[in-house]
Amino acid sequence: MSKQLIVTDEQTMTDLGIFGGRNGSSIYDLYNQTHTNGGELILKELFRTPLSDKEEINRRSNIIEHFAALGLDFPFEVTLFDVAEKYLVHAEEEIKNASQRGVLGEKEILAGVTAVIELVQRIRQFIEKKELKELTAYDKDRDHITRLLADPALEPVLREKGKAKIPYTAVAAYDALFRQREYRKIRELLGFIYGLDVYLSIARLATERKFIFPRALDKGTPFLKLEGVYHPGLKEAVGNTIMMDPHTNVIFLTGANMAGKSTFLRSVSTAVYIAHIGFPVAARSMEFSVMDGIYTTINLPDNLGMGASHFYNEVLRVKKVAAELHQGRALFIVFDELFRGTNVRDAHEATVAVTDGFAGNENSLFIISSHIVEAGEDLQKQPAVGFLYLPTRMNGHVPEYTYKLEKGITDDRHGMIIIRNEGILTILENGKKL
């Protein structure tokens, strides 16, 4: 049975820096503390495939949360995987080309056999821990591992005595077992170990960074409650609280340039994205209804190759979202500075019309930021729209930013103050005189 996944796109993953940001870092890099190459590959796939299944999200989250509480370490020596993978990769080559048999020397075969035996024995020891047997969320994985280990063919492997020297005839028998007869089972066991690497490494990250474990709610009635959310890539971040539900499913966000609107939008969107993976997030607490999709438009580029303007790309983006909504999907949508690519009058009219249309989709959640205060004033007639802003406080002629959300609309505009403070007009005036 295939897992239910949310729909998203490269624009959203680029906006959020899932696999790379403008400064070279990424959310994936931040969360990647895996010990093994196999674990790293699984983690990358999880980041590409957020879930749209409440039970599976909460199951994964519960496993990691309990591992964090138990403080369990990854119970394998990392070098074992290097040896085992080098050994097993030849089995794949042999399957493709029978003439390649025997490419490994006796020492490499002995090292590979010994590594696989130790890995099989270690995973059995781990799943038999009392605290793990009491973790019902891990039952599915543990039962699958138990069934694999119960295969009579692996019984001699589990009976092997620690560091005792293995006779040549036994090595040959194990080699045939691992690389031919039961190769797929060994690979499957390794897959579970790599998954365990992901769980334990994310659990350690949650403990170290004090990230919290969100609770997924049923799909259908849109709900988001985030307390103290901040961007996971910031060390000294200001947390904010936001709540959305069917009565207020649209947030209209205002604030001056540099007040922190884009950072806040990325913080919330990243939390929503990561929560759908079943991973801990940078916040004080979080509850959310499971969505069908996540789309953000925070850093939309011009498509110069197609000759498309920024405004036209914005229109196409809105059209794409509208088509998804028309399919009845529950979506989490973010637009930063909607319709910034056109003149103020058109932007005002279009922002009001589109935001009003979004508000009518009661199973989805929307956050729209804008500099057009007048659009916000028009939208106050729409009961489903809530209004938040990020304020600017003037310290003499110097703007200071609190980065703390407040209710309402702000018409803070400090662009000219910043330009004057930077001495740009003086430089230009002096240039005229010269």
PDB file of C-alpha atoms in Angstrom, residues 36-329:
ATOM      1  CA  THR A  36      25.558   6.162   7.382  1.00  0.00           C
ATOM      2  CA  ASN A  37      25.326   6.827   3.659  1.00  0.00           C
ATOM      3  CA  GLY A  38      22.182   4.699   3.576  1.00  0.00           C
ATOM      4  CA  GLY A  39      20.599   6.791   6.325  1.00  0.00           C
ATOM      5  CA  GLU A  40      21.493   9.970   4.457  1.00  0.00           C
ATOM      6  CA  LEU A  41      19.760   8.713   1.302  1.00  0.00           C
ATOM      7  CA  ILE A  42      16.613   7.787   3.243  1.00  0.00           C
ATOM      8  CA  LEU A  43      16.571  11.193   4.957  1.00  0.00           C
ATOM      9  CA  LYS A  44      16.834  12.970   1.607  1.00  0.00           C
ATOM     10  CA  GLU A  45      13.917  10.928   0.259  1.00  0.00           C
ATOM     11  CA  LEU A  46      11.810  11.758   3.342  1.00  0.00           C
ATOM     12  CA  PHE A  47      12.446  15.459   2.774  1.00  0.00           C
ATOM     13  CA  ARG A  48      11.262  15.082  -0.817  1.00  0.00           C
ATOM     14  CA  THR A  49       8.085  13.219   0.153  1.00  0.00           C
ATOM     15  CA  PRO A  50       6.140  14.861   3.027  1.00  0.00           C
ATOM     16  CA  LEU A  51       3.116  12.824   4.088  1.00  0.00           C
ATOM     17  CA  SER A  52      -0.603  13.522   3.842  1.00  0.00           C
ATOM     18  CA  ASP A  53      -1.572  10.760   6.270  1.00  0.00           C
ATOM     19  CA  LYS A  54      -2.280  11.696   9.893  1.00  0.00           C
ATOM     20  CA  GLU A  55      -1.625   8.216  11.290  1.00  0.00           C
ATOM     21  CA  GLU A  56       1.707   7.794   9.526  1.00  0.00           C
ATOM     22  CA  ILE A  57       2.860  11.319  10.435  1.00  0.00           C
ATOM     23  CA  ASN A  58       2.058  10.797  14.123  1.00  0.00           C
ATOM     24  CA  ARG A  59       3.561   7.288  14.112  1.00  0.00           C
ATOM     25  CA  ARG A  60       6.882   8.554  12.783  1.00  0.00           C
ATOM     26  CA  SER A  61       6.812  11.544  15.114  1.00  0.00           C
ATOM     27  CA  ASN A  62       6.042   9.331  18.141  1.00  0.00           C
ATOM     28  CA  ILE A  63       8.942   7.009  17.341  1.00  0.00           C
ATOM     29  CA  ILE A  64      11.424   9.877  17.135  1.00  0.00           C
ATOM     30  CA  GLU A  65      10.002  11.593  20.226  1.00  0.00           C
ATOM     31  CA  HIS A  66      10.347   8.401  22.292  1.00  0.00           C
ATOM     32  CA  PHE A  67      13.877   7.808  21.005  1.00  0.00           C
ATOM     33  CA  ALA A  68      14.709  11.378  22.057  1.00  0.00           C
ATOM     34  CA  ALA A  69      13.269  10.766  25.534  1.00  0.00           C
ATOM     35  CA  LEU A  70      15.235   7.512  25.879  1.00  0.00           C
ATOM     36  CA  GLY A  71      18.474   9.128  24.695  1.00  0.00           C
ATOM     37  CA  LEU A  72      19.398   6.061  22.648  1.00  0.00           C
ATOM     38  CA  ASP A  73      22.610   6.082  20.633  1.00  0.00           C
ATOM     39  CA  PHE A  74      23.070   4.496  17.220  1.00  0.00           C
ATOM     40  CA  PRO A  75      24.144   0.965  18.262  1.00  0.00           C
ATOM     41  CA  PHE A  76      26.512   0.219  15.371  1.00  0.00           C
ATOM     42  CA  GLU A  77      30.090   0.997  14.454  1.00  0.00           C
ATOM     43  CA  VAL A  78      29.967   3.098  11.307  1.00  0.00           C
ATOM     44  CA  THR A  79      32.957   1.288   9.762  1.00  0.00           C
ATOM     45  CA  LEU A  80      30.873  -1.919   9.647  1.00  0.00           C
ATOM     46  CA  PHE A  81      28.660  -0.344   6.975  1.00  0.00           C
ATOM     47  CA  ASP A  82      31.580   0.650   4.783  1.00  0.00           C
ATOM     48  CA  VAL A  83      32.881  -2.909   4.830  1.00  0.00           C
ATOM     49  CA  ALA A  84      29.454  -4.503   4.401  1.00  0.00           C
ATOM     50  CA  GLU A  85      28.463  -2.195   1.528  1.00  0.00           C
ATOM     51  CA  LYS A  86      31.738  -2.749  -0.320  1.00  0.00           C
ATOM     52  CA  TYR A  87      31.186  -6.476   0.075  1.00  0.00           C
ATOM     53  CA  LEU A  88      27.510  -6.516  -0.889  1.00  0.00           C
ATOM     54  CA  VAL A  89      27.839  -4.187  -3.873  1.00  0.00           C
ATOM     55  CA  HIS A  90      29.741  -6.966  -5.644  1.00  0.00           C
ATOM     56  CA  ALA A  91      26.686  -9.180  -5.270  1.00  0.00           C
ATOM     57  CA  GLU A  92      24.739  -6.674  -7.345  1.00  0.00           C
ATOM     58  CA  GLU A  93      27.448  -6.709 -10.009  1.00  0.00           C
ATOM     59  CA  GLU A  94      27.441 -10.505 -10.009  1.00  0.00           C
ATOM     60  CA  ILE A  95      23.677 -10.597 -10.450  1.00  0.00           C
ATOM     61  CA  LYS A  96      24.025  -8.384 -13.528  1.00  0.00           C
ATOM     62  CA  ASN A  97      27.070 -10.178 -14.909  1.00  0.00           C
ATOM     63  CA  ALA A  98      27.814 -13.740 -13.876  1.00  0.00           C
ATOM     64  CA  SER A  99      31.364 -13.496 -15.272  1.00  0.00           C
ATOM     65  CA  GLN A 100      32.221 -11.089 -12.451  1.00  0.00           C
ATOM     66  CA  ARG A 101      32.052 -13.789  -9.760  1.00  0.00           C
ATOM     67  CA  GLY A 102      35.122 -13.993  -7.593  1.00  0.00           C
ATOM     68  CA  VAL A 103      36.188 -10.347  -7.943  1.00  0.00           C
ATOM     69  CA  LEU A 104      36.588 -10.146  -4.161  1.00  0.00           C
ATOM     70  CA  GLY A 105      39.657 -11.596  -2.501  1.00  0.00           C
ATOM     71  CA  GLU A 106      39.514 -13.983   0.486  1.00  0.00           C
ATOM     72  CA  LYS A 107      40.321 -11.223   2.982  1.00  0.00           C
ATOM     73  CA  GLU A 108      37.582  -8.964   1.593  1.00  0.00           C
ATOM     74  CA  ILE A 109      35.061 -11.807   1.680  1.00  0.00           C
ATOM     75  CA  LEU A 110      35.998 -12.645   5.284  1.00  0.00           C
ATOM     76  CA  ALA A 111      35.746  -8.971   6.299  1.00  0.00           C
ATOM     77  CA  GLY A 112      32.384  -8.606   4.537  1.00  0.00           C
ATOM     78  CA  VAL A 113      30.940 -11.797   6.040  1.00  0.00           C
ATOM     79  CA  THR A 114      32.115 -10.771   9.510  1.00  0.00           C
ATOM     80  CA  ALA A 115      30.598  -7.286   9.141  1.00  0.00           C
ATOM     81  CA  VAL A 116      27.211  -8.619   7.994  1.00  0.00           C
ATOM     82  CA  ILE A 117      27.119 -11.135  10.858  1.00  0.00           C
ATOM     83  CA  GLU A 118      27.811  -8.384  13.389  1.00  0.00           C
ATOM     84  CA  LEU A 119      25.160  -6.094  11.893  1.00  0.00           C
ATOM     85  CA  VAL A 120      22.529  -8.852  11.963  1.00  0.00           C
ATOM     86  CA  GLN A 121      23.336  -9.707  15.579  1.00  0.00           C
ATOM     87  CA  ARG A 122      23.376  -6.047  16.673  1.00  0.00           C
ATOM     88  CA  ILE A 123      19.961  -5.306  15.158  1.00  0.00           C
ATOM     89  CA  ARG A 124      18.478  -8.287  16.983  1.00  0.00           C
ATOM     90  CA  GLN A 125      19.961  -7.079  20.271  1.00  0.00           C
ATOM     91  CA  PHE A 126      18.570  -3.613  19.667  1.00  0.00           C
ATOM     92  CA  ILE A 127      14.978  -4.646  18.884  1.00  0.00           C
ATOM     93  CA  GLU A 128      14.931  -6.882  21.971  1.00  0.00           C
ATOM     94  CA  LYS A 129      15.589  -3.959  24.315  1.00  0.00           C
ATOM     95  CA  LYS A 130      12.811  -3.668  26.898  1.00  0.00           C
ATOM     96  CA  GLU A 131      12.206   0.029  26.201  1.00  0.00           C
ATOM     97  CA  LEU A 132      11.874  -0.667  22.501  1.00  0.00           C
ATOM     98  CA  LYS A 133       9.327  -3.437  23.036  1.00  0.00           C
ATOM     99  CA  GLU A 134       7.208  -0.951  24.982  1.00  0.00           C
ATOM    100  CA  LEU A 135       7.280   1.563  22.117  1.00  0.00           C
ATOM    101  CA  THR A 136       4.111   0.595  20.250  1.00  0.00           C
ATOM    102  CA  ALA A 137       4.708   3.160  17.476  1.00  0.00           C
ATOM    103  CA  TYR A 138       7.775   1.111  16.447  1.00  0.00           C
ATOM    104  CA  ASP A 139       5.841  -2.191  16.407  1.00  0.00           C
ATOM    105  CA  LYS A 140       5.453  -2.161  12.631  1.00  0.00           C
ATOM    106  CA  ASP A 141       9.203  -1.870  12.001  1.00  0.00           C
ATOM    107  CA  ARG A 142      10.184  -4.199  14.832  1.00  0.00           C
ATOM    108  CA  ASP A 143       7.749  -6.915  13.699  1.00  0.00           C
ATOM    109  CA  HIS A 144       9.088  -6.734  10.164  1.00  0.00           C
ATOM    110  CA  ILE A 145      12.687  -7.033  11.397  1.00  0.00           C
ATOM    111  CA  THR A 146      11.682  -9.934  13.675  1.00  0.00           C
ATOM    112  CA  ARG A 147      10.128 -11.804  10.744  1.00  0.00           C
ATOM    113  CA  LEU A 148      13.267 -11.354   8.671  1.00  0.00           C
ATOM    114  CA  LEU A 149      15.484 -12.590  11.514  1.00  0.00           C
ATOM    115  CA  ALA A 150      13.194 -15.576  12.116  1.00  0.00           C
ATOM    116  CA  ASP A 151      14.120 -17.043   8.722  1.00  0.00           C
ATOM    117  CA  PRO A 152      15.776 -20.446   9.416  1.00  0.00           C
ATOM    118  CA  ALA A 153      18.517 -19.561   6.946  1.00  0.00           C
ATOM    119  CA  LEU A 154      19.750 -16.820   9.334  1.00  0.00           C
ATOM    120  CA  GLU A 155      19.734 -19.035  12.440  1.00  0.00           C
ATOM    121  CA  PRO A 156      23.469 -19.939  12.161  1.00  0.00           C
ATOM    122  CA  VAL A 157      24.282 -16.227  11.815  1.00  0.00           C
ATOM    123  CA  LEU A 158      22.558 -15.422  15.105  1.00  0.00           C
ATOM    124  CA  ARG A 159      24.401 -18.301  16.846  1.00  0.00           C
ATOM    125  CA  GLU A 160      27.884 -17.138  15.875  1.00  0.00           C
ATOM    126  CA  LYS A 161      30.131 -16.388  18.863  1.00  0.00           C
ATOM    127  CA  GLY A 162      31.319 -12.806  18.965  1.00  0.00           C
ATOM    128  CA  LYS A 163      34.892 -12.378  17.759  1.00  0.00           C
ATOM    129  CA  ALA A 164      35.576 -16.107  17.315  1.00  0.00           C
ATOM    130  CA  LYS A 165      37.428 -17.002  14.122  1.00  0.00           C
ATOM    131  CA  ILE A 166      35.112 -18.363  11.445  1.00  0.00           C
ATOM    132  CA  PRO A 167      36.343 -21.493   9.614  1.00  0.00           C
ATOM    133  CA  TYR A 168      37.004 -21.167   5.892  1.00  0.00           C
ATOM    134  CA  THR A 169      34.179 -23.559   4.989  1.00  0.00           C
ATOM    135  CA  ALA A 170      31.733 -21.501   7.104  1.00  0.00           C
ATOM    136  CA  VAL A 171      32.914 -18.269   5.463  1.00  0.00           C
ATOM    137  CA  ALA A 172      32.230 -19.766   2.037  1.00  0.00           C
ATOM    138  CA  ALA A 173      28.778 -20.895   3.167  1.00  0.00           C
ATOM    139  CA  TYR A 174      27.965 -17.482   4.626  1.00  0.00           C
ATOM    140  CA  ASP A 175      29.240 -15.772   1.486  1.00  0.00           C
ATOM    141  CA  ALA A 176      26.861 -17.819  -0.658  1.00  0.00           C
ATOM    142  CA  LEU A 177      24.057 -17.078   1.829  1.00  0.00           C
ATOM    143  CA  PHE A 178      24.611 -13.304   1.993  1.00  0.00           C
ATOM    144  CA  ARG A 179      25.468 -12.547  -1.624  1.00  0.00           C
ATOM    145  CA  GLN A 180      23.222 -15.067  -3.368  1.00  0.00           C
ATOM    146  CA  ARG A 181      20.482 -16.988  -1.527  1.00  0.00           C
ATOM    147  CA  GLU A 182      19.375 -14.352   1.007  1.00  0.00           C
ATOM    148  CA  TYR A 183      20.816 -11.225  -0.545  1.00  0.00           C
ATOM    149  CA  ARG A 184      17.457  -9.423  -0.682  1.00  0.00           C
ATOM    150  CA  LYS A 185      16.744 -10.159   2.999  1.00  0.00           C
ATOM    151  CA  ILE A 186      20.138  -8.809   4.018  1.00  0.00           C
ATOM    152  CA  ARG A 187      19.471  -5.672   1.965  1.00  0.00           C
ATOM    153  CA  GLU A 188      16.049  -5.321   3.598  1.00  0.00           C
ATOM    154  CA  LEU A 189      17.579  -5.603   7.068  1.00  0.00           C
ATOM    155  CA  LEU A 190      20.137  -2.944   6.177  1.00  0.00           C
ATOM    156  CA  GLY A 191      17.277  -0.720   5.018  1.00  0.00           C
ATOM    157  CA  PHE A 192      15.672  -0.937   8.461  1.00  0.00           C
ATOM    158  CA  ILE A 193      19.027  -0.162  10.096  1.00  0.00           C
ATOM    159  CA  TYR A 194      19.425   2.905   7.886  1.00  0.00           C
ATOM    160  CA  GLY A 195      15.884   3.969   8.845  1.00  0.00           C
ATOM    161  CA  LEU A 196      16.870   3.539  12.477  1.00  0.00           C
ATOM    162  CA  ASP A 197      19.860   5.788  11.825  1.00  0.00           C
ATOM    163  CA  VAL A 198      17.451   8.494  10.613  1.00  0.00           C
ATOM    164  CA  TYR A 199      15.144   8.152  13.626  1.00  0.00           C
ATOM    165  CA  LEU A 200      17.973   8.252  16.164  1.00  0.00           C
ATOM    166  CA  SER A 201      19.822  11.135  14.495  1.00  0.00           C
ATOM    167  CA  ILE A 202      16.662  13.276  14.260  1.00  0.00           C
ATOM    168  CA  ALA A 203      15.907  12.414  17.902  1.00  0.00           C
ATOM    169  CA  ARG A 204      19.353  13.669  18.902  1.00  0.00           C
ATOM    170  CA  LEU A 205      18.857  16.845  16.852  1.00  0.00           C
ATOM    171  CA  ALA A 206      15.523  17.512  18.593  1.00  0.00           C
ATOM    172  CA  THR A 207      17.198  17.202  21.981  1.00  0.00           C
ATOM    173  CA  GLU A 208      20.182  19.367  21.073  1.00  0.00           C
ATOM    174  CA  ARG A 209      18.159  22.119  19.370  1.00  0.00           C
ATOM    175  CA  LYS A 210      15.138  21.900  21.692  1.00  0.00           C
ATOM    176  CA  PHE A 211      12.790  21.330  18.763  1.00  0.00           C
ATOM    177  CA  ILE A 212       9.264  20.166  19.574  1.00  0.00           C
ATOM    178  CA  PHE A 213       7.102  17.375  18.128  1.00  0.00           C
ATOM    179  CA  PRO A 214       3.933  18.618  16.388  1.00  0.00           C
ATOM    180  CA  ARG A 215       0.607  16.800  16.632  1.00  0.00           C
ATOM    181  CA  ALA A 216      -1.170  16.059  13.372  1.00  0.00           C
ATOM    182  CA  LEU A 217      -4.969  16.367  13.342  1.00  0.00           C
ATOM    183  CA  ASP A 218      -7.577  14.998  10.944  1.00  0.00           C
ATOM    184  CA  LYS A 219      -7.701  16.323   7.422  1.00  0.00           C
ATOM    185  CA  GLY A 220     -10.810  18.241   6.374  1.00  0.00           C
ATOM    186  CA  THR A 221     -11.203  21.080   8.858  1.00  0.00           C
ATOM    187  CA  PRO A 222      -8.215  23.411   8.385  1.00  0.00           C
ATOM    188  CA  PHE A 223      -6.374  24.238  11.594  1.00  0.00           C
ATOM    189  CA  LEU A 224      -2.940  25.536  12.463  1.00  0.00           C
ATOM    190  CA  LYS A 225      -1.712  26.554  15.887  1.00  0.00           C
ATOM    191  CA  LEU A 226       1.964  27.455  16.128  1.00  0.00           C
ATOM    192  CA  GLU A 227       3.368  28.904  19.337  1.00  0.00           C
ATOM    193  CA  GLY A 228       6.810  30.461  19.418  1.00  0.00           C
ATOM    194  CA  VAL A 229       7.678  29.451  15.857  1.00  0.00           C
ATOM    195  CA  TYR A 230      11.036  30.602  14.473  1.00  0.00           C
ATOM    196  CA  HIS A 231      13.297  29.720  11.584  1.00  0.00           C
ATOM    197  CA  PRO A 232      15.457  26.659  12.414  1.00  0.00           C
ATOM    198  CA  GLY A 233      18.462  28.190  10.676  1.00  0.00           C
ATOM    199  CA  LEU A 234      18.568  31.203  13.015  1.00  0.00           C
ATOM    200  CA  LYS A 235      20.453  30.926  16.305  1.00  0.00           C
ATOM    201  CA  GLU A 236      18.977  33.971  18.049  1.00  0.00           C
ATOM    202  CA  ALA A 237      15.488  34.020  16.597  1.00  0.00           C
ATOM    203  CA  VAL A 238      12.368  35.774  17.810  1.00  0.00           C
ATOM    204  CA  GLY A 239       9.445  33.350  18.144  1.00  0.00           C
ATOM    205  CA  ASN A 240       5.923  34.215  17.019  1.00  0.00           C
ATOM    206  CA  THR A 241       2.507  32.685  17.550  1.00  0.00           C
ATOM    207  CA  ILE A 242      -0.125  32.186  14.874  1.00  0.00           C
ATOM    208  CA  MET A 243      -3.490  30.435  14.824  1.00  0.00           C
ATOM    209  CA  MET A 244      -5.693  29.711  11.816  1.00  0.00           C
ATOM    210  CA  ASP A 245      -8.984  27.832  11.521  1.00  0.00           C
ATOM    211  CA  PRO A 246     -12.091  27.749   9.280  1.00  0.00           C
ATOM    212  CA  HIS A 247     -13.291  31.061  10.755  1.00  0.00           C
ATOM    213  CA  THR A 248      -9.967  32.775   9.971  1.00  0.00           C
ATOM    214  CA  ASN A 249      -8.370  30.810   7.154  1.00  0.00           C
ATOM    215  CA  VAL A 250      -6.586  33.809   5.576  1.00  0.00           C
ATOM    216  CA  ILE A 251      -3.918  35.977   7.221  1.00  0.00           C
ATOM    217  CA  PHE A 252      -3.130  39.346   5.612  1.00  0.00           C
ATOM    218  CA  LEU A 253       0.372  40.358   6.754  1.00  0.00           C
ATOM    219  CA  THR A 254       1.794  43.878   6.527  1.00  0.00           C
ATOM    220  CA  GLY A 255       5.016  45.527   7.619  1.00  0.00           C
ATOM    221  CA  ALA A 256       7.823  47.723   6.327  1.00  0.00           C
ATOM    222  CA  ASN A 257      10.791  46.375   4.393  1.00  0.00           C
ATOM    223  CA  MET A 258      13.259  44.667   6.761  1.00  0.00           C
ATOM    224  CA  ALA A 259      10.543  44.208   9.407  1.00  0.00           C
ATOM    225  CA  GLY A 260      10.840  40.417   9.016  1.00  0.00           C
ATOM    226  CA  LYS A 261       7.841  39.436   6.880  1.00  0.00           C
ATOM    227  CA  SER A 262       9.704  37.039   4.579  1.00  0.00           C
ATOM    228  CA  THR A 263      11.546  35.407   7.466  1.00  0.00           C
ATOM    229  CA  PHE A 264       8.276  34.895   9.318  1.00  0.00           C
ATOM    230  CA  LEU A 265       6.638  33.381   6.221  1.00  0.00           C
ATOM    231  CA  ARG A 266       9.574  31.014   5.770  1.00  0.00           C
ATOM    232  CA  SER A 267       9.480  30.101   9.468  1.00  0.00           C
ATOM    233  CA  VAL A 268       5.799  29.124   9.382  1.00  0.00           C
ATOM    234  CA  SER A 269       5.994  27.407   5.992  1.00  0.00           C
ATOM    235  CA  THR A 270       9.095  25.434   6.979  1.00  0.00           C
ATOM    236  CA  ALA A 271       7.387  24.269  10.176  1.00  0.00           C
ATOM    237  CA  VAL A 272       4.312  23.156   8.212  1.00  0.00           C
ATOM    238  CA  TYR A 273       6.480  21.353   5.627  1.00  0.00           C
ATOM    239  CA  ILE A 274       8.653  19.568   8.196  1.00  0.00           C
ATOM    240  CA  ALA A 275       5.659  18.675  10.378  1.00  0.00           C
ATOM    241  CA  HIS A 276       4.203  16.796   7.402  1.00  0.00           C
ATOM    242  CA  ILE A 277       7.389  14.707   7.293  1.00  0.00           C
ATOM    243  CA  GLY A 278       6.768  13.750  10.921  1.00  0.00           C
ATOM    244  CA  PHE A 279       9.887  15.548  12.156  1.00  0.00           C
ATOM    245  CA  PRO A 280      10.349  17.974  15.080  1.00  0.00           C
ATOM    246  CA  VAL A 281      10.127  21.700  14.360  1.00  0.00           C
ATOM    247  CA  ALA A 282      11.536  24.966  15.651  1.00  0.00           C
ATOM    248  CA  ALA A 283       8.683  26.152  17.863  1.00  0.00           C
ATOM    249  CA  ARG A 284       7.298  25.972  21.387  1.00  0.00           C
ATOM    250  CA  SER A 285       4.272  23.884  20.354  1.00  0.00           C
ATOM    251  CA  MET A 286       2.376  22.971  17.190  1.00  0.00           C
ATOM    252  CA  GLU A 287      -0.933  21.400  16.169  1.00  0.00           C
ATOM    253  CA  PHE A 288      -2.002  21.199  12.547  1.00  0.00           C
ATOM    254  CA  SER A 289      -4.620  19.584  10.364  1.00  0.00           C
ATOM    255  CA  VAL A 290      -3.040  17.451   7.666  1.00  0.00           C
ATOM    256  CA  MET A 291      -3.065  19.136   4.261  1.00  0.00           C
ATOM    257  CA  ASP A 292      -3.050  17.748   0.719  1.00  0.00           C
ATOM    258  CA  GLY A 293      -0.448  20.207  -0.477  1.00  0.00           C
ATOM    259  CA  ILE A 294       1.903  23.085   0.322  1.00  0.00           C
ATOM    260  CA  TYR A 295       2.716  25.911  -2.107  1.00  0.00           C
ATOM    261  CA  THR A 296       4.768  29.011  -1.341  1.00  0.00           C
ATOM    262  CA  THR A 297       5.716  31.999  -3.484  1.00  0.00           C
ATOM    263  CA  ILE A 298       8.367  33.905  -1.587  1.00  0.00           C
ATOM    264  CA  ASN A 299      11.198  34.395  -4.056  1.00  0.00           C
ATOM    265  CA  LEU A 300       9.609  34.073  -7.491  1.00  0.00           C
ATOM    266  CA  PRO A 301      12.145  34.730 -10.300  1.00  0.00           C
ATOM    267  CA  ASP A 302      11.524  36.227 -13.732  1.00  0.00           C
ATOM    268  CA  ASN A 303      11.497  33.621 -16.498  1.00  0.00           C
ATOM    269  CA  LEU A 304      13.832  35.397 -18.888  1.00  0.00           C
ATOM    270  CA  GLY A 305      14.102  32.386 -21.194  1.00  0.00           C
ATOM    271  CA  MET A 306      10.374  32.567 -21.930  1.00  0.00           C
ATOM    272  CA  GLY A 307      10.344  36.341 -21.934  1.00  0.00           C
ATOM    273  CA  ALA A 308       7.888  36.228 -19.037  1.00  0.00           C
ATOM    274  CA  SER A 309       7.758  39.171 -16.655  1.00  0.00           C
ATOM    275  CA  HIS A 310       7.631  38.849 -12.894  1.00  0.00           C
ATOM    276  CA  PHE A 311       3.974  39.844 -12.915  1.00  0.00           C
ATOM    277  CA  TYR A 312       3.065  37.209 -15.500  1.00  0.00           C
ATOM    278  CA  ASN A 313       4.875  34.566 -13.443  1.00  0.00           C
ATOM    279  CA  GLU A 314       2.841  35.675 -10.434  1.00  0.00           C
ATOM    280  CA  VAL A 315      -0.357  35.311 -12.441  1.00  0.00           C
ATOM    281  CA  LEU A 316       0.658  31.810 -13.558  1.00  0.00           C
ATOM    282  CA  ARG A 317       1.467  30.920  -9.963  1.00  0.00           C
ATOM    283  CA  VAL A 318      -1.950  32.072  -8.747  1.00  0.00           C
ATOM    284  CA  LYS A 319      -3.553  30.155 -11.619  1.00  0.00           C
ATOM    285  CA  LYS A 320      -1.722  26.968 -10.608  1.00  0.00           C
ATOM    286  CA  VAL A 321      -2.911  27.321  -7.006  1.00  0.00           C
ATOM    287  CA  ALA A 322      -6.470  28.061  -8.162  1.00  0.00           C
ATOM    288  CA  ALA A 323      -6.462  24.898 -10.287  1.00  0.00           C
ATOM    289  CA  GLU A 324      -5.344  22.828  -7.278  1.00  0.00           C
ATOM    290  CA  LEU A 325      -8.058  24.387  -5.119  1.00  0.00           C
ATOM    291  CA  HIS A 326     -10.607  23.649  -7.853  1.00  0.00           C
ATOM    292  CA  GLN A 327      -9.750  19.952  -7.437  1.00  0.00           C
ATOM    293  CA  GLY A 328     -11.003  20.191  -3.852  1.00  0.00           C
ATOM    294  CA  ARG A 329      -7.585  19.801  -2.268  1.00  0.00           C
TER     295      ARG A 329
END
